[in-house]
Coordinates of C-alpha atoms and ligand atoms in Angstrom, one line a residue:
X1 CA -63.8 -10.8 23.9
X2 CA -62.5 -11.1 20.3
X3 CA -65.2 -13.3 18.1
X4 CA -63.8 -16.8 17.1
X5 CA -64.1 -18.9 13.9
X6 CA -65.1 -22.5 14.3
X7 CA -63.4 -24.6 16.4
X8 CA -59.9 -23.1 15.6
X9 CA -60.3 -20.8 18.2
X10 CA -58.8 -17.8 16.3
X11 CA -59.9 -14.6 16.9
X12 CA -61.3 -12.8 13.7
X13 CA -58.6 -10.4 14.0
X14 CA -56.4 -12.7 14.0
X15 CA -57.6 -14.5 10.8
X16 CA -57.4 -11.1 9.5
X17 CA -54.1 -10.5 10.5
X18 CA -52.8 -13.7 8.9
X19 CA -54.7 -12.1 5.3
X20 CA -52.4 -9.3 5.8
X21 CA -49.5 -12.0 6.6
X22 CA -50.4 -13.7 3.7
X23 CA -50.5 -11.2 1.5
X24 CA -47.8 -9.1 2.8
X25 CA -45.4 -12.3 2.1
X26 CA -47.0 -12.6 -1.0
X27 CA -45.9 -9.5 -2.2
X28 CA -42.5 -10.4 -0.8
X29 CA -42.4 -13.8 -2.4
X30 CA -43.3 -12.3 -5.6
X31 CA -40.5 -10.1 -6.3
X32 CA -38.7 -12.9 -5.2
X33 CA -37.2 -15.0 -8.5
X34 CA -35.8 -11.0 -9.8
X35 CA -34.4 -10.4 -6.8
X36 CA -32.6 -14.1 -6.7
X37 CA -31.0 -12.9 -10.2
X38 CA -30.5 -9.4 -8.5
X39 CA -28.2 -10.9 -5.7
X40 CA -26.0 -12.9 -7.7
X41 CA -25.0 -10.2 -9.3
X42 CA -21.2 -8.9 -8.1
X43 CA -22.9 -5.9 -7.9
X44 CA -25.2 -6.3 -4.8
X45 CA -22.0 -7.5 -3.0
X46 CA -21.1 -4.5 -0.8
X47 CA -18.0 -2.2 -0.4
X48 CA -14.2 -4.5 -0.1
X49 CA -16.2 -7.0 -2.4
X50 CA -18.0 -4.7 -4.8
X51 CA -15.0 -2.1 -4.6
X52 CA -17.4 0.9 -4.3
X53 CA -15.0 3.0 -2.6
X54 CA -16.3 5.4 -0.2
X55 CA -20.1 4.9 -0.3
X56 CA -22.1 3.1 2.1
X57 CA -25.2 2.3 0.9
X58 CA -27.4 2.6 3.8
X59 CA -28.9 5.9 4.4
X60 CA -29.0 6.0 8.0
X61 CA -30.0 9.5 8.6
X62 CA -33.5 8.6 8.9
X63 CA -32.4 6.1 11.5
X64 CA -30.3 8.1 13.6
X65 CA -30.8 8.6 16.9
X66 CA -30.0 11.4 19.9
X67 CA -28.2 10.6 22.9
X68 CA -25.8 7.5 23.8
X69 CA -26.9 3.9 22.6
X70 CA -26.1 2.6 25.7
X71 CA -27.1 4.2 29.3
X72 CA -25.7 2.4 32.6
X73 CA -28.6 0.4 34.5
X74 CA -26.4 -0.8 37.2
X75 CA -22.8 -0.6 39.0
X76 CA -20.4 -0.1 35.6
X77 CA -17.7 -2.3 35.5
X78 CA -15.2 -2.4 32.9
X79 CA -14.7 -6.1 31.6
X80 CA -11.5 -8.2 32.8
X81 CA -9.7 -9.3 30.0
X82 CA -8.0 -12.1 31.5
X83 CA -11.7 -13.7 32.5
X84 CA -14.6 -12.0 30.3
X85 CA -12.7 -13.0 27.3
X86 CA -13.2 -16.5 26.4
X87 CA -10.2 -17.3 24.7
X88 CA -7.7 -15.6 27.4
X89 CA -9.5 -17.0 30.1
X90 CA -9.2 -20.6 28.8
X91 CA -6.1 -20.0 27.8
X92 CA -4.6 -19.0 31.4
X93 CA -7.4 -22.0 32.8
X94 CA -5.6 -24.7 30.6
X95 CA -2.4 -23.4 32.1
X96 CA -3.0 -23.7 35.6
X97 CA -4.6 -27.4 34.8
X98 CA -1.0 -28.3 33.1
X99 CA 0.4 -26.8 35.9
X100 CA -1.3 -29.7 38.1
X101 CA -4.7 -27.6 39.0
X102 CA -7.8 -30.2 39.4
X103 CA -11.2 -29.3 41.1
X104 CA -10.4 -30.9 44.3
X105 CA -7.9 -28.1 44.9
X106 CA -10.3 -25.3 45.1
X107 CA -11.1 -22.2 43.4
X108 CA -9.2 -20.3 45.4
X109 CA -6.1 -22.6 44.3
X110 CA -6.5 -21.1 40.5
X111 CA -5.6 -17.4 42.2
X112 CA -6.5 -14.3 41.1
X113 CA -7.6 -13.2 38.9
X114 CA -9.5 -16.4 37.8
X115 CA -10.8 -17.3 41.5
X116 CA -13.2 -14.1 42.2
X117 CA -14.4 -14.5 38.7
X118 CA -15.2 -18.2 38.6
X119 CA -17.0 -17.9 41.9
X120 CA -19.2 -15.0 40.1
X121 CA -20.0 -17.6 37.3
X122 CA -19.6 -21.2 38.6
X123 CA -21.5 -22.4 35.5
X124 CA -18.6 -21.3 33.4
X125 CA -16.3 -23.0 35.6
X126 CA -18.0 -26.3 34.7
X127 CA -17.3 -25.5 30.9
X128 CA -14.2 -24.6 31.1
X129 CA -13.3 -27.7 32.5
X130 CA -15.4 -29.6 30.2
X131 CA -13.3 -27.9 27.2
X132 CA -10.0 -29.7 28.7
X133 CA -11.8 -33.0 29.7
X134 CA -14.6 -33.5 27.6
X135 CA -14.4 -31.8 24.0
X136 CA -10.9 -31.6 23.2
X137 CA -10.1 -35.7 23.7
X138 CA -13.0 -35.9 21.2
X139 CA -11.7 -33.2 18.8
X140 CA -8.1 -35.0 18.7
X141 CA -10.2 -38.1 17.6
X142 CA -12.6 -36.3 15.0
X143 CA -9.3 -34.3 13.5
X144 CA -8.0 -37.8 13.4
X145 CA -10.4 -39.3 11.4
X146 CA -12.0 -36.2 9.5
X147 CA -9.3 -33.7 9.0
X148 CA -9.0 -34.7 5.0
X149 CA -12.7 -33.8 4.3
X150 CA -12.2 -30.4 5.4
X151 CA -8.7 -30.0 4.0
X152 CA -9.4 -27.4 1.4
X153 CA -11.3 -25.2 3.8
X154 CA -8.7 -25.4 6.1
X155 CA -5.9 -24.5 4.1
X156 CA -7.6 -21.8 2.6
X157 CA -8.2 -20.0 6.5
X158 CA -4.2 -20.7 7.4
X159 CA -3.5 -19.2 4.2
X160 CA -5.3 -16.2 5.1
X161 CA -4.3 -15.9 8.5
X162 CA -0.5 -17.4 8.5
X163 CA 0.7 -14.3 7.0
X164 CA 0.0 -12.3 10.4
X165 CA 3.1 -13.7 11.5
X166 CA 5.0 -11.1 9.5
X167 CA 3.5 -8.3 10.3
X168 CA 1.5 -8.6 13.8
X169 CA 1.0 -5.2 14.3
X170 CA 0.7 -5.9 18.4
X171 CA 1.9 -2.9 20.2
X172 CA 4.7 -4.0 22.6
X173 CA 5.4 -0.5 24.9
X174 CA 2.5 1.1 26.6
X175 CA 0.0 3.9 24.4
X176 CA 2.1 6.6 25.5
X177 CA 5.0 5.2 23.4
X178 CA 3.7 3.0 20.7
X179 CA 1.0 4.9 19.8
X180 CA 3.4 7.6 19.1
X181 CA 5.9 5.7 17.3
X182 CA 6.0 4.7 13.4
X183 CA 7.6 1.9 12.1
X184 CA 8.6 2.0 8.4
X185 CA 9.0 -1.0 6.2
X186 CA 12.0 -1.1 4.2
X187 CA 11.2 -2.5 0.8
X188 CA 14.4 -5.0 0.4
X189 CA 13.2 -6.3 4.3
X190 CA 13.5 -5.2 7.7
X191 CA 11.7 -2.1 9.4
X192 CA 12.9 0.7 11.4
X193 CA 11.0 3.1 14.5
X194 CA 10.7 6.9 14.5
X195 CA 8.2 9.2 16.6
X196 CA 5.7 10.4 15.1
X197 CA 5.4 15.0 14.4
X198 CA 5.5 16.4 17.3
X199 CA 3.2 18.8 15.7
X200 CA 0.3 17.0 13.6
X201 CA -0.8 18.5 10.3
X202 CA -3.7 20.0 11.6
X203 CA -7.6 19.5 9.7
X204 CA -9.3 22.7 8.3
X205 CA -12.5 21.0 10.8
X206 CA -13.4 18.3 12.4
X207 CA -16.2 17.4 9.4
X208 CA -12.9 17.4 7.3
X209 CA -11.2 15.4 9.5
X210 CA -13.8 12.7 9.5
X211 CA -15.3 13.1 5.9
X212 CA -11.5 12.1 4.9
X213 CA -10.7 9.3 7.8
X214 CA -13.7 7.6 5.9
X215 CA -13.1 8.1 2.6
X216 CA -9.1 6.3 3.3
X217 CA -10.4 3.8 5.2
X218 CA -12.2 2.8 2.4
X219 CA -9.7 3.2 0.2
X220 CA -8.2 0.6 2.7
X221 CA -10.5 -1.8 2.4
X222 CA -13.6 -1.4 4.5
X223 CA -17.1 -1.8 4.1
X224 CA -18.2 0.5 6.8
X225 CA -16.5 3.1 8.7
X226 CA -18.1 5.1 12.0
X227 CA -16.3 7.5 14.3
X228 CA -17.7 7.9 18.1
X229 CA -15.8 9.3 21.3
X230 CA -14.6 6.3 23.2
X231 CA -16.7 5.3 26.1
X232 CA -14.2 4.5 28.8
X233 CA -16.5 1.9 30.0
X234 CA -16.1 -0.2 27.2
X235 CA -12.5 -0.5 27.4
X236 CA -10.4 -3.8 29.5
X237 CA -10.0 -2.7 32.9
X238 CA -6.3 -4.7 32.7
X239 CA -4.1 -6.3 30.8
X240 CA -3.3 -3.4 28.4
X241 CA -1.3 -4.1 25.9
X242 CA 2.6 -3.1 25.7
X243 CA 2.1 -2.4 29.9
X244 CA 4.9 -3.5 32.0
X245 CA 2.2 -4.0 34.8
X246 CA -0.4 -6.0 33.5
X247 CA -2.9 -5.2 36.5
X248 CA -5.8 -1.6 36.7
X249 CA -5.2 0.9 34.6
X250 CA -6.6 4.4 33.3
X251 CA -7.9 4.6 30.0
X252 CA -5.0 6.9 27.8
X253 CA -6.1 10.4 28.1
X254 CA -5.4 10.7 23.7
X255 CA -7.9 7.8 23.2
X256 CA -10.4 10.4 22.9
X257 CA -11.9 9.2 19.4
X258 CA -12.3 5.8 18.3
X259 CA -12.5 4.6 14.5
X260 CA -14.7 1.9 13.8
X261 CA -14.1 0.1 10.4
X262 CA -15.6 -3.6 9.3
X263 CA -15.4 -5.5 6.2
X264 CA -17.7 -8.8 5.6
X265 CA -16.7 -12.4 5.1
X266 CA -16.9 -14.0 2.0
X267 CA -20.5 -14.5 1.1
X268 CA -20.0 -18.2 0.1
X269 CA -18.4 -19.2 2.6
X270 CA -20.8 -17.5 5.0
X271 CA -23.4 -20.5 3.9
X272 CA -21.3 -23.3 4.5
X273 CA -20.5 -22.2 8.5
X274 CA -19.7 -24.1 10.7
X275 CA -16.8 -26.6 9.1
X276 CA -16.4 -25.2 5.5
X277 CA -16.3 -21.4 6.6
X278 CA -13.5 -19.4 8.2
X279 CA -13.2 -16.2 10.6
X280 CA -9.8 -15.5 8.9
X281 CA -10.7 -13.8 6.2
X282 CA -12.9 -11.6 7.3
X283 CA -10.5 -10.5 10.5
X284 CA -7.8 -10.5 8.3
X285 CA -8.9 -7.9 5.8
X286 CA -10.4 -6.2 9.0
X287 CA -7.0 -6.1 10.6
X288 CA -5.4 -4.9 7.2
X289 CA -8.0 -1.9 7.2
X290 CA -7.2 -0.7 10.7
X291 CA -3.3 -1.2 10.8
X292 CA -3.4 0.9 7.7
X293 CA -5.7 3.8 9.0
X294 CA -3.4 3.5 12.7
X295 CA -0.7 3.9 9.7
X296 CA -1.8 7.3 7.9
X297 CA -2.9 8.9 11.3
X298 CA 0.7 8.3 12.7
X299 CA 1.8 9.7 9.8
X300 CA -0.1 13.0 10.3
X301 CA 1.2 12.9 13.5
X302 CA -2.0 12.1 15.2
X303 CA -1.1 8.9 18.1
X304 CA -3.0 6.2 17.6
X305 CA -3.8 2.2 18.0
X306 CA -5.2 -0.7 16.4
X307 CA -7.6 -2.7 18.3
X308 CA -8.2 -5.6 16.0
X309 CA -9.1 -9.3 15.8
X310 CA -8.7 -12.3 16.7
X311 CA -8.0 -10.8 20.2
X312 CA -5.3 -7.8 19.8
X313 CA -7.8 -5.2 21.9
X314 CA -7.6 -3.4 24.8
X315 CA -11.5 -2.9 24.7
X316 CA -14.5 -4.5 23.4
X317 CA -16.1 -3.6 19.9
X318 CA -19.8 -4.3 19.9
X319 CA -20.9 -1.5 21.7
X320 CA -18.5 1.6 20.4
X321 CA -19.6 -0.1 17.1
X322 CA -23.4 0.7 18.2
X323 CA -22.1 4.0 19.7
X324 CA -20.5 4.9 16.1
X325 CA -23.7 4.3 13.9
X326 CA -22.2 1.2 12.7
X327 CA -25.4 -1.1 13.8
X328 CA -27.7 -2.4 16.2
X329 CA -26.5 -5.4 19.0
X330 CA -28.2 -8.0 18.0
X331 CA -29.7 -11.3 19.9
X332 CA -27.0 -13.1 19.3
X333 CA -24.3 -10.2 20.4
X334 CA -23.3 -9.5 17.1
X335 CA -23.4 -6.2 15.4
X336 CA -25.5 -6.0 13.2
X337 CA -25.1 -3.6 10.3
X338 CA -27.7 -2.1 7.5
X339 CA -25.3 -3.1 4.2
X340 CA -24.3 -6.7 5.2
X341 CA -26.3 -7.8 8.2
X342 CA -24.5 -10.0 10.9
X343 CA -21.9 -10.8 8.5
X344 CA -19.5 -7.7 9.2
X345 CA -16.1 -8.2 11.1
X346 CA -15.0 -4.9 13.4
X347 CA -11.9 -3.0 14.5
X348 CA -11.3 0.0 16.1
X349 CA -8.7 2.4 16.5
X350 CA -8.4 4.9 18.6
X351 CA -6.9 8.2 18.4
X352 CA -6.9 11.9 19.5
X353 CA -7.6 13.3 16.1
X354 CA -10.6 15.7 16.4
X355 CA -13.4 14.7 14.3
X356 CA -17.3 15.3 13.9
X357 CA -19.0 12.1 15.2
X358 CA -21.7 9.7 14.1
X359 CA -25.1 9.1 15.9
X360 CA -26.2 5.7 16.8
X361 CA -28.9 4.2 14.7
X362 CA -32.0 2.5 15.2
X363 CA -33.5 0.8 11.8
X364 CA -35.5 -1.8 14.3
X365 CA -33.1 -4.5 15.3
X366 CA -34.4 -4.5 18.4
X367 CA -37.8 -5.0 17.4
X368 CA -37.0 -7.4 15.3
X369 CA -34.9 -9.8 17.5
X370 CA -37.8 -10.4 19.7
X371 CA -39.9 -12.1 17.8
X372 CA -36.5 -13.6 15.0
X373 CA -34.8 -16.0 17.6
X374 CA -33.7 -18.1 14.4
X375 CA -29.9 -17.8 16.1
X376 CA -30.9 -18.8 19.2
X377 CA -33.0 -21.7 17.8
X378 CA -30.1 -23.1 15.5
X379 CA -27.7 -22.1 17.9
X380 CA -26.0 -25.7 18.3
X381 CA -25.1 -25.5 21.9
X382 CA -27.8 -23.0 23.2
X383 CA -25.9 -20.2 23.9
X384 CA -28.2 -17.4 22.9
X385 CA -31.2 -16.2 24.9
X386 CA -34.7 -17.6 23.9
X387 CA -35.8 -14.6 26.3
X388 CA -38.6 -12.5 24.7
X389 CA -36.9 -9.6 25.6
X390 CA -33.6 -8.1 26.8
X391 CA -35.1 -6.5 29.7
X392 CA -33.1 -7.4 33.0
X393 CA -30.1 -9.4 31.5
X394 CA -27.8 -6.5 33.2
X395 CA -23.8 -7.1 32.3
X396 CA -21.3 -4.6 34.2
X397 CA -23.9 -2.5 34.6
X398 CA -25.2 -2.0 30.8
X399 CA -28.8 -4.0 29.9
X400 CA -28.1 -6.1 26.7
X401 CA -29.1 -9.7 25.7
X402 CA -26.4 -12.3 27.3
X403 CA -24.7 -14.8 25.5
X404 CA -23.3 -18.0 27.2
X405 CA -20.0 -17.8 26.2
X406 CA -18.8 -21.2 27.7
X407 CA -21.6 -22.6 25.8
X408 CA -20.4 -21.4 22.2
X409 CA -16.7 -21.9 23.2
X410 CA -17.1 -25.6 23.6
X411 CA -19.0 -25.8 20.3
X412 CA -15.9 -24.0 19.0
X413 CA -13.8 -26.5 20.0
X414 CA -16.0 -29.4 19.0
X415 CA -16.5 -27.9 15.3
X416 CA -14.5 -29.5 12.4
X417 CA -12.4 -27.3 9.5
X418 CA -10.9 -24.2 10.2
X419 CA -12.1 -23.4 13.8
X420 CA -15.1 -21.9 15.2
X421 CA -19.5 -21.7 14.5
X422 CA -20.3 -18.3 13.2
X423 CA -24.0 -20.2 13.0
X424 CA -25.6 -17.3 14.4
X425 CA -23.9 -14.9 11.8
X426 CA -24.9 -17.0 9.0
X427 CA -28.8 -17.9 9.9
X428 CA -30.1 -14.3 10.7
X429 CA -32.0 -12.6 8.5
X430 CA -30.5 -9.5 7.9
X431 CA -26.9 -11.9 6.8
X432 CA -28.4 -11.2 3.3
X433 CA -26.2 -9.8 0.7
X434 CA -27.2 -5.9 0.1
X435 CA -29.7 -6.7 -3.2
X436 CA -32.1 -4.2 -4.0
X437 CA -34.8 -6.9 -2.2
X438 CA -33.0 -7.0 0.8
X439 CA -32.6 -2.8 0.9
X440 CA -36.5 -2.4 0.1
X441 CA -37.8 -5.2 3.1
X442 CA -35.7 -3.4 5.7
X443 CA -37.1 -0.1 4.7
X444 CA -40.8 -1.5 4.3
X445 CA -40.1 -3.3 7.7
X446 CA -39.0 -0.1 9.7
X447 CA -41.9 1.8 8.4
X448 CA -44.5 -1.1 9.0
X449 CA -46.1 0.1 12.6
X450 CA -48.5 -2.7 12.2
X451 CA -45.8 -5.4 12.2
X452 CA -47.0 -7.3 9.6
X453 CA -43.9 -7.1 7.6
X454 CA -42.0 -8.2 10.4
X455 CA -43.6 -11.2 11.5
X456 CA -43.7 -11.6 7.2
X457 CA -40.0 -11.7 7.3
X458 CA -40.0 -14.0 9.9
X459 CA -42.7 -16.9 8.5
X460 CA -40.6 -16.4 5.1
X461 CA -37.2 -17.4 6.6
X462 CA -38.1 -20.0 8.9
X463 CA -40.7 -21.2 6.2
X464 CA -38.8 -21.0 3.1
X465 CA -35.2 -21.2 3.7
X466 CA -34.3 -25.0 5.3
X467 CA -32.0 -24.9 7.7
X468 CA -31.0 -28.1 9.7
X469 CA -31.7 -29.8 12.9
X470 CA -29.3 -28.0 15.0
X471 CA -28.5 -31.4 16.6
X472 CA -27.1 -31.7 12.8
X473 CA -24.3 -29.5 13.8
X474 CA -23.0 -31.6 16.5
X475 CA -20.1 -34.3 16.1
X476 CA -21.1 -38.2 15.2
X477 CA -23.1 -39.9 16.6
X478 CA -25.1 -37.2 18.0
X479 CA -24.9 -35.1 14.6
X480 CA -22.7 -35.2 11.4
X481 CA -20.8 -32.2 11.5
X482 CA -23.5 -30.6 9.2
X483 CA -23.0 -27.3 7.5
X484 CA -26.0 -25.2 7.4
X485 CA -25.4 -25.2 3.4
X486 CA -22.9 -27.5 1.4
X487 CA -19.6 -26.2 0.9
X488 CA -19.1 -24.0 -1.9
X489 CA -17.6 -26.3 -5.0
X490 CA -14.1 -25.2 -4.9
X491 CA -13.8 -26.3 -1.2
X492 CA -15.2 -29.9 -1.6
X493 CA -11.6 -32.3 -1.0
X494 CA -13.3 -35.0 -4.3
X495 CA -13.5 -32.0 -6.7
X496 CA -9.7 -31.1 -6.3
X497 CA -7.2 -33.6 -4.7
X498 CA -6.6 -37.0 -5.2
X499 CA -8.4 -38.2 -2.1
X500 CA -12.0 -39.8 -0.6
X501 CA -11.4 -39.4 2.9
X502 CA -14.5 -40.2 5.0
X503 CA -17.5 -37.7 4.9
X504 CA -18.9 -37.3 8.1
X505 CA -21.9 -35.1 6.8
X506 CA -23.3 -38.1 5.1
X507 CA -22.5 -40.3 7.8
X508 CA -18.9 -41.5 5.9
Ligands
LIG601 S1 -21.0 -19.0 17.3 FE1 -22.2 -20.9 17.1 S2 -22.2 -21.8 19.2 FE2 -21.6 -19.7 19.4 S3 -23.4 -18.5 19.8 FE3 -23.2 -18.5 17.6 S4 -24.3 -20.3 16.9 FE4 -24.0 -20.6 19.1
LIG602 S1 -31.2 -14.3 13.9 FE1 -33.0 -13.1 14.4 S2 -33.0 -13.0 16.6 FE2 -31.0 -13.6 16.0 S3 -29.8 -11.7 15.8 FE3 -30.7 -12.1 13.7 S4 -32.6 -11.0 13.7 FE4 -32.0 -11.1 15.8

């Protein structure tokens, strides 16, 4: 039995251990006030935001591993669109309730295919009622009374995403056609279709073809670019988009290859989620990257399509983004990526140009996650896993951590400003911007087989950097609509407009 000290009852070794803690967050610490001045510096911002072009700064070859990412532990089922994704599913729910639906009628009443799916996850049921009951009567009366506070952040995420409107780029005839059509812009307005070559310019290799699909999608905008061959499994078993018939379909023979590109949100903003930050930027430079690459591969005369946020996808990101090298899933279901942590918005396109692929990575997410849970503690409607592990939480067959959509969904709807939480993004540790600090702890970490550094890291951000209650988050009177840091200056409502609307964070 390990020898004790006092009356503590720790072990020696574990007395020891904390020496090593201590001094491993020491060193840490130390290098600490540099490495503040280090990171506000425009030039530990990474790729759209530091405009570095075509380098990424991680090198992940040491992390790179053999073999899929993901390997089937179960039945595979490819996800329904019209029910595994939140925002459809609530969507077509809210319908059938206008349409007179009420829980006395049944699940069976709600048809298919809403009824098999609700009776595989009653619990979701219950939320998704509670969404049209319970949280949106609140949020009419909380946009009521607290809409002026958040006025500048709001107008600053419609002005990013109103523009969509002109240019949706939302295929409307099945793959085989759209993703062999073009259509040009003309400059005085207007746009016209043509088919695309019928015989593409062909690649001297597939290493050029994918050392130069990166290099323009930088050029386009994005942070990070990976190239995988598309895992049928990860793409909607209906719905497709542009399809007459909306039911089961086979996966497109040409989407052979898929294209993953992602660009960050703005770091500032990132701090001041949930009310003062906004999704909108970061999809909407996301979505510009990935129409643009769909763009120059149609105009090689390669078919291709953009699958792109909010929800414009016939498949599902996270794990082709894991597939293409991209990142690691992380607890919270996020990506998350070497350069810019959780904070990294994806697309995909997919395409039948031949090119050499990337290998997954593992730079000890995994590990990591385990013992972090700082998203699943300041997760404001307990959404994430407090698990220890991953291990049994199968979904359609693949072993990953599970998220309570519902859950987060109804925190969506309850959140003030421009829509949404992207807590969990914000509070993990790796969200850190891509400083010379940050680049040495993840490579100290990965190497550190004793864990030190790791549970180091840990102590440090749940020690050092305050966060808030998560009951904070919540709407008055259980919270005040916090933000897990104030608003960046330029989005505060007294600094700007003529105004001093009530301020829910300080109990206004
Ligand atoms: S977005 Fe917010 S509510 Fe949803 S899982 Fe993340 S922290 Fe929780
Ligand atoms: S906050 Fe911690 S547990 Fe959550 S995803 Fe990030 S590293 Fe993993």
């Amino acid at each position: 039995m390990a020898e004790t000290i006092g009356k503590t009852g720790f072990s020696r070794r574990s007395f020891l251990k904390m020496g090593g803690l201590a001094s491993a967050a020491l060193t840490v610490v130390g290098t600490g006030g540099a490495a503040y001045h280090a990171g506000k510096d425009k030039m530990s911002y990474t790729g759209y935001e530091s405009f570095e072009g075509e380098q990424q700064t991680y090198d992940r070859k040491r992390f790179e591993i053999d073999g899929p990412a993901y390997s089937p532990v179960g039945k595979v089922k490819r996800p329904g669109s019209f029910t595994d994704l939140v925002f459809v599913r609530v969507g077509i729910f809210g319908q059938k309730v206008k349409e007179g639906w009420t829980p006395a009628d049944g699940i069976d009443a709600l048809g298919e295919p809403l009824a098999s799916w609700y009776k595989e996850f009653p619990d979701q049921l219950e939320l998704d009622v509670q969404v049209g009951t319970v949280t949106m009567p609140n949020a009419a009366k909380d946009h009521a009374k607290y809409d002026d506070y958040f006025a500048l952040a709001d107008a600053y995420a419609w002005g990013w995403e109103d523009i969509f409107a002109f240019y949706p780029a939302i295929p409307t005839t099945p793959p085989e056609e759209s993703d062999y059509t073009l259509t040009h812009a003309h400059p005085g307005g207007g746009s016209h279709d043509s088919k695309i070559r019928e015989e593409p310019r062909p690649f001297k290799s597939p290493d050029h073809a994918a050392e130069l699909i990166k290099k323009v999608a930088h050029r386009y905008g994005a942070t990070v670019v990976g190239i995988t061959k598309l895992n049928p499994d990860f793409c909607y078993a209906d719905g497709l988009r542009g399809a007459e018939d909306q039911g089961p379909y086979e996966v497109p023979k040409h989407w052979k290859y898929a294209i993953v590109v992602g660009v960050p949100h703005e770091w500032e903003q990132v701090l001041s989620n949930p009310g003062h930050g906004t999704s909108y930027d970061g999809y909407n430079r996301v979505r510009n990257v990935s129409a643009r690459v769909t763009g120059f591969l149609k105009h090689l005369g390669y078919p291709s399509r953009s699958h792109h946020p909010p929800f414009h996808y016939d498949l599902i990101v996270p794990p082709i983004a894991v597939d293409a090298g991209i990142g690691q899933l992380g607890r919270h279901g996020f990506v998350i990526c070497p350069e810019t942590g959780s904070n990294i918005r994806l697309a995909v396109i997919t395409t039948n140009l031949e090119m050499t692929i990337d290998k997954p990575i593992d730079f000890g997410v995994d590990h990591f996650c385990k013992d972090c849970k700082i998203c699943a503690e300041q997760c404001p409607s307990a959404a994430i896993s407090t698990a220890e592990s991953s291990e049994g939480m199968e979904i359609r067959g693949y072993e990953h951590w599970h998220i309570n959509t519902g859950k987060c969904f109804n925190f969506w709807m309850q959140a003030m400003g421009p829509l949404g939480c992207r807590l969990c993004l914000t509070v993990c540790p790796y969200s850190r911007r891509n400083n010379w600090l940050h680049k040495i702890a993840k490579d100290v970490d990965i190497n550190d087989p004793t864990g030190l550094v790791n549970n180091a890291l840990i102590f440090m951000q749940k020690s050092l950097f305050e966060m808030p209650d998560p009951q904070e988050y919540l709407r008055p009177p259980d919270g005040r609509f916090a933000g897990y840091r104030e608003a960046p200056e330029w989005l505060q409502v007294t600094n700007y407009l003529a105004i001093d609307p009530p301020n829910p964070q300080i109990g206004g």
